[in-house]
XYZ file of C-alpha atoms in Angstrom:
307
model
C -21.231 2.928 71.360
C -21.710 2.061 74.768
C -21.256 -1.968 75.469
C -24.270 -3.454 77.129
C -22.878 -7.016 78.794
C -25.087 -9.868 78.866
C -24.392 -13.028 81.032
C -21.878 -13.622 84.069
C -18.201 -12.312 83.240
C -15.534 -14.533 82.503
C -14.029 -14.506 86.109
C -11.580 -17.989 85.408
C -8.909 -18.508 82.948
C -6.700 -21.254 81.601
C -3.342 -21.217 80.665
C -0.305 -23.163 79.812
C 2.339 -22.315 82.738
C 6.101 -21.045 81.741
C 8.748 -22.870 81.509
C 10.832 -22.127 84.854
C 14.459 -19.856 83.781
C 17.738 -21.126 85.271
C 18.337 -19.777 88.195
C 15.092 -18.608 88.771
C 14.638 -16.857 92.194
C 12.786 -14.454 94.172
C 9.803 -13.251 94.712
C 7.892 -10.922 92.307
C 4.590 -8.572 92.588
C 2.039 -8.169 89.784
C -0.449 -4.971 90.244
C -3.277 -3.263 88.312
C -3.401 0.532 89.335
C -5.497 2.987 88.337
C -5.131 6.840 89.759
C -3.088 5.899 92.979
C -0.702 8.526 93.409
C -1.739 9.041 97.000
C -0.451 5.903 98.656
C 1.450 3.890 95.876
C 4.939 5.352 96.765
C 4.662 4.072 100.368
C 2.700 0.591 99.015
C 6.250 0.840 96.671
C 8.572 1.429 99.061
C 7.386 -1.196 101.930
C 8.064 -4.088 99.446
C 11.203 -2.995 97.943
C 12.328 -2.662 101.856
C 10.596 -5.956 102.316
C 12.876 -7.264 99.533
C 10.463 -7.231 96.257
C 12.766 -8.894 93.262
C 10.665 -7.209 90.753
C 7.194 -5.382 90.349
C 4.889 -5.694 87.266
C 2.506 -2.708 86.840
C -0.939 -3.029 84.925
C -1.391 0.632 84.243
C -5.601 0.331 83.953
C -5.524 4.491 82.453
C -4.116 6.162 85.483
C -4.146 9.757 84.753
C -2.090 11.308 88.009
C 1.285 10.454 89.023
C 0.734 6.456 89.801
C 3.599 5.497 87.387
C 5.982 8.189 88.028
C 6.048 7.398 91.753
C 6.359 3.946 91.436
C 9.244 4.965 88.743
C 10.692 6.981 91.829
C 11.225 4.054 94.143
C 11.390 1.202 92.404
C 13.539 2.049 89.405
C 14.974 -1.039 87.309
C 12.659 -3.277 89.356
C 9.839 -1.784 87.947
C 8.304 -3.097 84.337
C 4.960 -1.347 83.193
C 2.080 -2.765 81.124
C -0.570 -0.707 79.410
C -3.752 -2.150 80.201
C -6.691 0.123 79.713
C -9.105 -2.279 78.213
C -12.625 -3.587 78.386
C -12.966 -6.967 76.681
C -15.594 -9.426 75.999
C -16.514 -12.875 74.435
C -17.958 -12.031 70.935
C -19.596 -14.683 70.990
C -21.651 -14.754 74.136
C -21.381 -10.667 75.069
C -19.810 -12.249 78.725
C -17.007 -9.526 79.420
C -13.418 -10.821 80.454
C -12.550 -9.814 84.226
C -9.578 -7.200 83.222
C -7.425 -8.146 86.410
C -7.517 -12.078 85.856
C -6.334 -11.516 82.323
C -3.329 -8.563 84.069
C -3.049 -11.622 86.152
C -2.944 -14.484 83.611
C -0.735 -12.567 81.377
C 1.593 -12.012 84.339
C 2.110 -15.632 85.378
C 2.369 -16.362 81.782
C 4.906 -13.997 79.712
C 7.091 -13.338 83.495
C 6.661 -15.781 85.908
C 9.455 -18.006 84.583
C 11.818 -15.979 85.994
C 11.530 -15.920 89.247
C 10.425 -18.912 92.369
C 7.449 -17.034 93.109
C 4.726 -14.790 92.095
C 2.094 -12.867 94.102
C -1.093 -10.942 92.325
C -2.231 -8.183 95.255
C -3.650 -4.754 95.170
C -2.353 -1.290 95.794
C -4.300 -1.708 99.336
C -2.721 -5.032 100.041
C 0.752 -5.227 101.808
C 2.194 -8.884 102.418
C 4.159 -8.295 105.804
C 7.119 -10.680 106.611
C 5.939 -11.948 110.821
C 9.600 -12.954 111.515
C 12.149 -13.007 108.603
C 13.668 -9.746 107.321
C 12.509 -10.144 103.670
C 9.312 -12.144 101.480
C 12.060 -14.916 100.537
C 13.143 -15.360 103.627
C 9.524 -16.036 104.735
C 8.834 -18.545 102.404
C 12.226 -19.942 102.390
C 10.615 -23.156 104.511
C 8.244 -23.988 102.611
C 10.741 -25.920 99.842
C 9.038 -26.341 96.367
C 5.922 -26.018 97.442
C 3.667 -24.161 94.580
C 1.193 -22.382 96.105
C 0.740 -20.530 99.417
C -2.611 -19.272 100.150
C -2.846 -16.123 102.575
C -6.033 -14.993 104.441
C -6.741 -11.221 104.161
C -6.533 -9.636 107.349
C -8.743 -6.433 106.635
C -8.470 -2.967 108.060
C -11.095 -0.541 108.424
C -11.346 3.360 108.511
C -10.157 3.545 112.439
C -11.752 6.368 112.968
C -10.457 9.057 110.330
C -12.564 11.050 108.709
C -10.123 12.422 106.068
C -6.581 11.100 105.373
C -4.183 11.531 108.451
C -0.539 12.581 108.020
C 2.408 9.944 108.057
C 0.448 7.207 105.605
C -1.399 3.934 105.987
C 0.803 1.259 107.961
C 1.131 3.825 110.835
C -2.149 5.333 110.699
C -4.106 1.941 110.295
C -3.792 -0.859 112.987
C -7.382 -2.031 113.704
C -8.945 -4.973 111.539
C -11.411 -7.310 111.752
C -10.861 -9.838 114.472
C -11.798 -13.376 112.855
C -10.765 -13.458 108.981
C -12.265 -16.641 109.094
C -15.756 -15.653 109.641
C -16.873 -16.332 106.622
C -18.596 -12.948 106.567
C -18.719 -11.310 103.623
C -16.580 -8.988 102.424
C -14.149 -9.926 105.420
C -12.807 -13.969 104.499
C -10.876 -14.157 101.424
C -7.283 -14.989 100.185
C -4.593 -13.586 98.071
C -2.519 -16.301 96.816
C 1.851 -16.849 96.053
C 2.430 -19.307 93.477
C 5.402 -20.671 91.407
C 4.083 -19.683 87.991
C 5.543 -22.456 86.192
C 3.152 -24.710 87.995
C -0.050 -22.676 87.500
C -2.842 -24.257 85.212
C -6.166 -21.670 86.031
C -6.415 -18.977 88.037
C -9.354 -16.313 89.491
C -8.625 -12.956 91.231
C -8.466 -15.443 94.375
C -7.000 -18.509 93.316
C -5.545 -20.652 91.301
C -5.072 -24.250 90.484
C -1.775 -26.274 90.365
C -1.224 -28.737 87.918
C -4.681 -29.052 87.305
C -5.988 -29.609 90.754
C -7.964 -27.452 93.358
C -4.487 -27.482 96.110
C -3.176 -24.942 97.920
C -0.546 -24.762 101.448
C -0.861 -22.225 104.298
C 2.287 -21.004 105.275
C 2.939 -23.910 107.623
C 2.941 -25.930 104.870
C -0.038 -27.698 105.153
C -2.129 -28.877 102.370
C -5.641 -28.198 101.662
C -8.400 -28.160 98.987
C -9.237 -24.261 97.646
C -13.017 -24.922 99.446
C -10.692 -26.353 102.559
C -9.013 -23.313 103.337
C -11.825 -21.537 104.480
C -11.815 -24.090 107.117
C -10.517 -22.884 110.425
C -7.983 -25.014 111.089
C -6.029 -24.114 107.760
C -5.631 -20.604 109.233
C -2.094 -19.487 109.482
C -0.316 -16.193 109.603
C 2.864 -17.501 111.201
C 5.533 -16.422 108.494
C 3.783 -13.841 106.071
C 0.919 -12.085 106.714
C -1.756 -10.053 104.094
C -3.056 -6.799 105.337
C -5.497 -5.409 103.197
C -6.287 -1.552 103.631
C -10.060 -2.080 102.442
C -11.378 1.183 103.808
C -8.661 3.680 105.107
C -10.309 6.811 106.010
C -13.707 7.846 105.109
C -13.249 10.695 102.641
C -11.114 8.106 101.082
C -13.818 5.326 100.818
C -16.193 7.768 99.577
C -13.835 8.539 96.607
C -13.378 4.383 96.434
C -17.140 4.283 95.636
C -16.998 7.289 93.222
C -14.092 5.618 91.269
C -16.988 2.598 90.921
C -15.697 -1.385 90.348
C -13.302 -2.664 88.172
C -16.194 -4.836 86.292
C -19.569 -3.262 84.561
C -20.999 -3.081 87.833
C -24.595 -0.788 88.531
C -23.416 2.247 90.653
C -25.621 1.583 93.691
C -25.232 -1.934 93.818
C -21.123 -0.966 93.777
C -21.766 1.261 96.606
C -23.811 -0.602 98.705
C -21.875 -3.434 98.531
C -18.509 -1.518 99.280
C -20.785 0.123 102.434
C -21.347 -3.923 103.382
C -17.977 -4.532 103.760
C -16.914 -1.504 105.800
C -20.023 -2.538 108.148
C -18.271 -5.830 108.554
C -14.927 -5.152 108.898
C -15.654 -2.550 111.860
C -18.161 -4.914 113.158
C -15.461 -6.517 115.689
C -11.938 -5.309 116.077
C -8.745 -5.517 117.191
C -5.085 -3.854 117.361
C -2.572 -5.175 114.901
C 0.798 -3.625 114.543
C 2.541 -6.807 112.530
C 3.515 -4.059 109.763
C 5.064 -1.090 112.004
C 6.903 -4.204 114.097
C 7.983 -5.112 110.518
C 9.686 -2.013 109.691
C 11.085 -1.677 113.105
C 12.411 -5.079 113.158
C 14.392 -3.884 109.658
C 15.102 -0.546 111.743
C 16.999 -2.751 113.860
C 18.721 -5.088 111.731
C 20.478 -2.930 109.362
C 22.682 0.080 109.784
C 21.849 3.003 111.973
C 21.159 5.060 108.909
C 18.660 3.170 107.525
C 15.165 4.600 107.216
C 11.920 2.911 106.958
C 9.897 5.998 107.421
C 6.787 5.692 105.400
């Protein structure tokens, strides 16, 4: 029987954080993937280079080789969670946003184990601006439990159908301002020490039961705050977010529809809004590709970082 929701979905959870591990270090990545076999090996492989400790994998029902190439890179770092659900309040017919709960469980059941945590997407790469790994870009920031990181969104720069040699070197225009405020353009992805994590949504969380969060500077801010423009940093770690890639690509985006029981057209058109945006004003950014060469560089002449 097809589910009919009723009522706005349960988009913010609760929990009780973990209890941090001994020794706890590192950073890990939780994901929720569903038929990404075209781009998750190289989305796989930049983070492992970038020094990944560990990546958790919602499998949402992938059906093409997602898992297997993520298997292929990451081996032992990789731990994979079934996840092909749709899930809703009895009581009220609200449904249950399926990537807070990935994310909740995440925090939850692993994020003891390790000094930080970061939710992103298979379109999201978090890009080290001057340190040769994640931990070393955070490594400043001393306990602080929560680092809040603009998206920095990239558009279809001009390809019609996927180009050869994947999406860092293929995709270096974005929107100029993330702090607009336009939509579909401003928004965060947040790092957190789990153990300190009381709620969380797709796009933030709270810490010990208060609305805080640090840019990568280290300076402190209200969740409504950092939209502010002074709160804007990209200094140490930087969040690109492949939104559109190339247009035969964002057509298939739409078809796939959203991760929620969302009305096809109103999917589409709002996906179609956001590409609008993004192009609207941009401008070259090449943080990633300096990234890998910078790791080129540092490491032994054999080393390869081709993606």
């Amino acid at each position: 029987m097809l589910r009919v929701f009723s009522g706005r979905p349960i988009t913010k959870l609760g929990l009780t954080p973990p209890a941090p591990c001994a020794g706890r270090s590192g950073l890990a990545l939780v994901l929720i993937v569903r038929n990404e076999e075209r781009h998750i090996g190289e989305w796989a492989k930049f983070h492992a280079q970038a020094g990944a400790a560990h990546v958790f994998v919602y499998d949402n029902g992938s059906t093409d080789a997602t898992i297997s190439r993520l298997a292929e890179v990451l081996g032992a770092r990789l731990t994979v969670i079934p996840w092909d659900q749709k899930l809703w309040d009895a009581g009220t017919g609200r449904e249950i946003h399926n990537q807070v709960l990935a994310y909740a469980h995440a925090l939850r059941n692993f994020g003891g184990r390790f000094r930080w945590m970061a939710c992103i997407d298979a379109d999201e790469f978090l890009v080290p601006r001057r340190a040769e790994s994640l931990e070393g870009a955070l490594a400043h920031l001393g306990d602080i439990p929560s680092v809040s990181l603009p998206w920095h969104n990239f558009g279809r720069n001009g390809h019609a159908t996927p180009p050869e040699g994947g999406v860092v070197a293929n995709y270096t225009r974005r929107a100029a301002d993330p702090l607009s405020g336009v939509r579909g353009v401003t928004n965060f992805k947040t790092i957190v020490d789990a153990t300190r994590v009381t709620a969380l949504k797709v796009h933030s969380v709270e810490i010990d039961g208060q609305d805080v969060t640090w840019n990568d500077r280290g300076e402190r801010a209200s969740l409504k705050g950092r939209f502010a423009r002074g709160f804007y940093s990209a200094d140490h770690l930087q969040l690109n977010h492949y939104y559109a890639r190339s247009e035969a690509e964002l057509a298939a985006k739409i078809a796939r529809g959203s991760n929620q029981s969302v009305a096809a057209a109103r999917h589409a058109a709002r996906v179609r809004r956001n590409v609008a945006n993004i192009e609207a004003s941009e401008i070259e950014d090449r943080c990633a590709i300096d990234f890998l060469d910078r790791l080129r560089g540092a490491r032994s002449p054999d080393f390869s970082a081709d993606l």
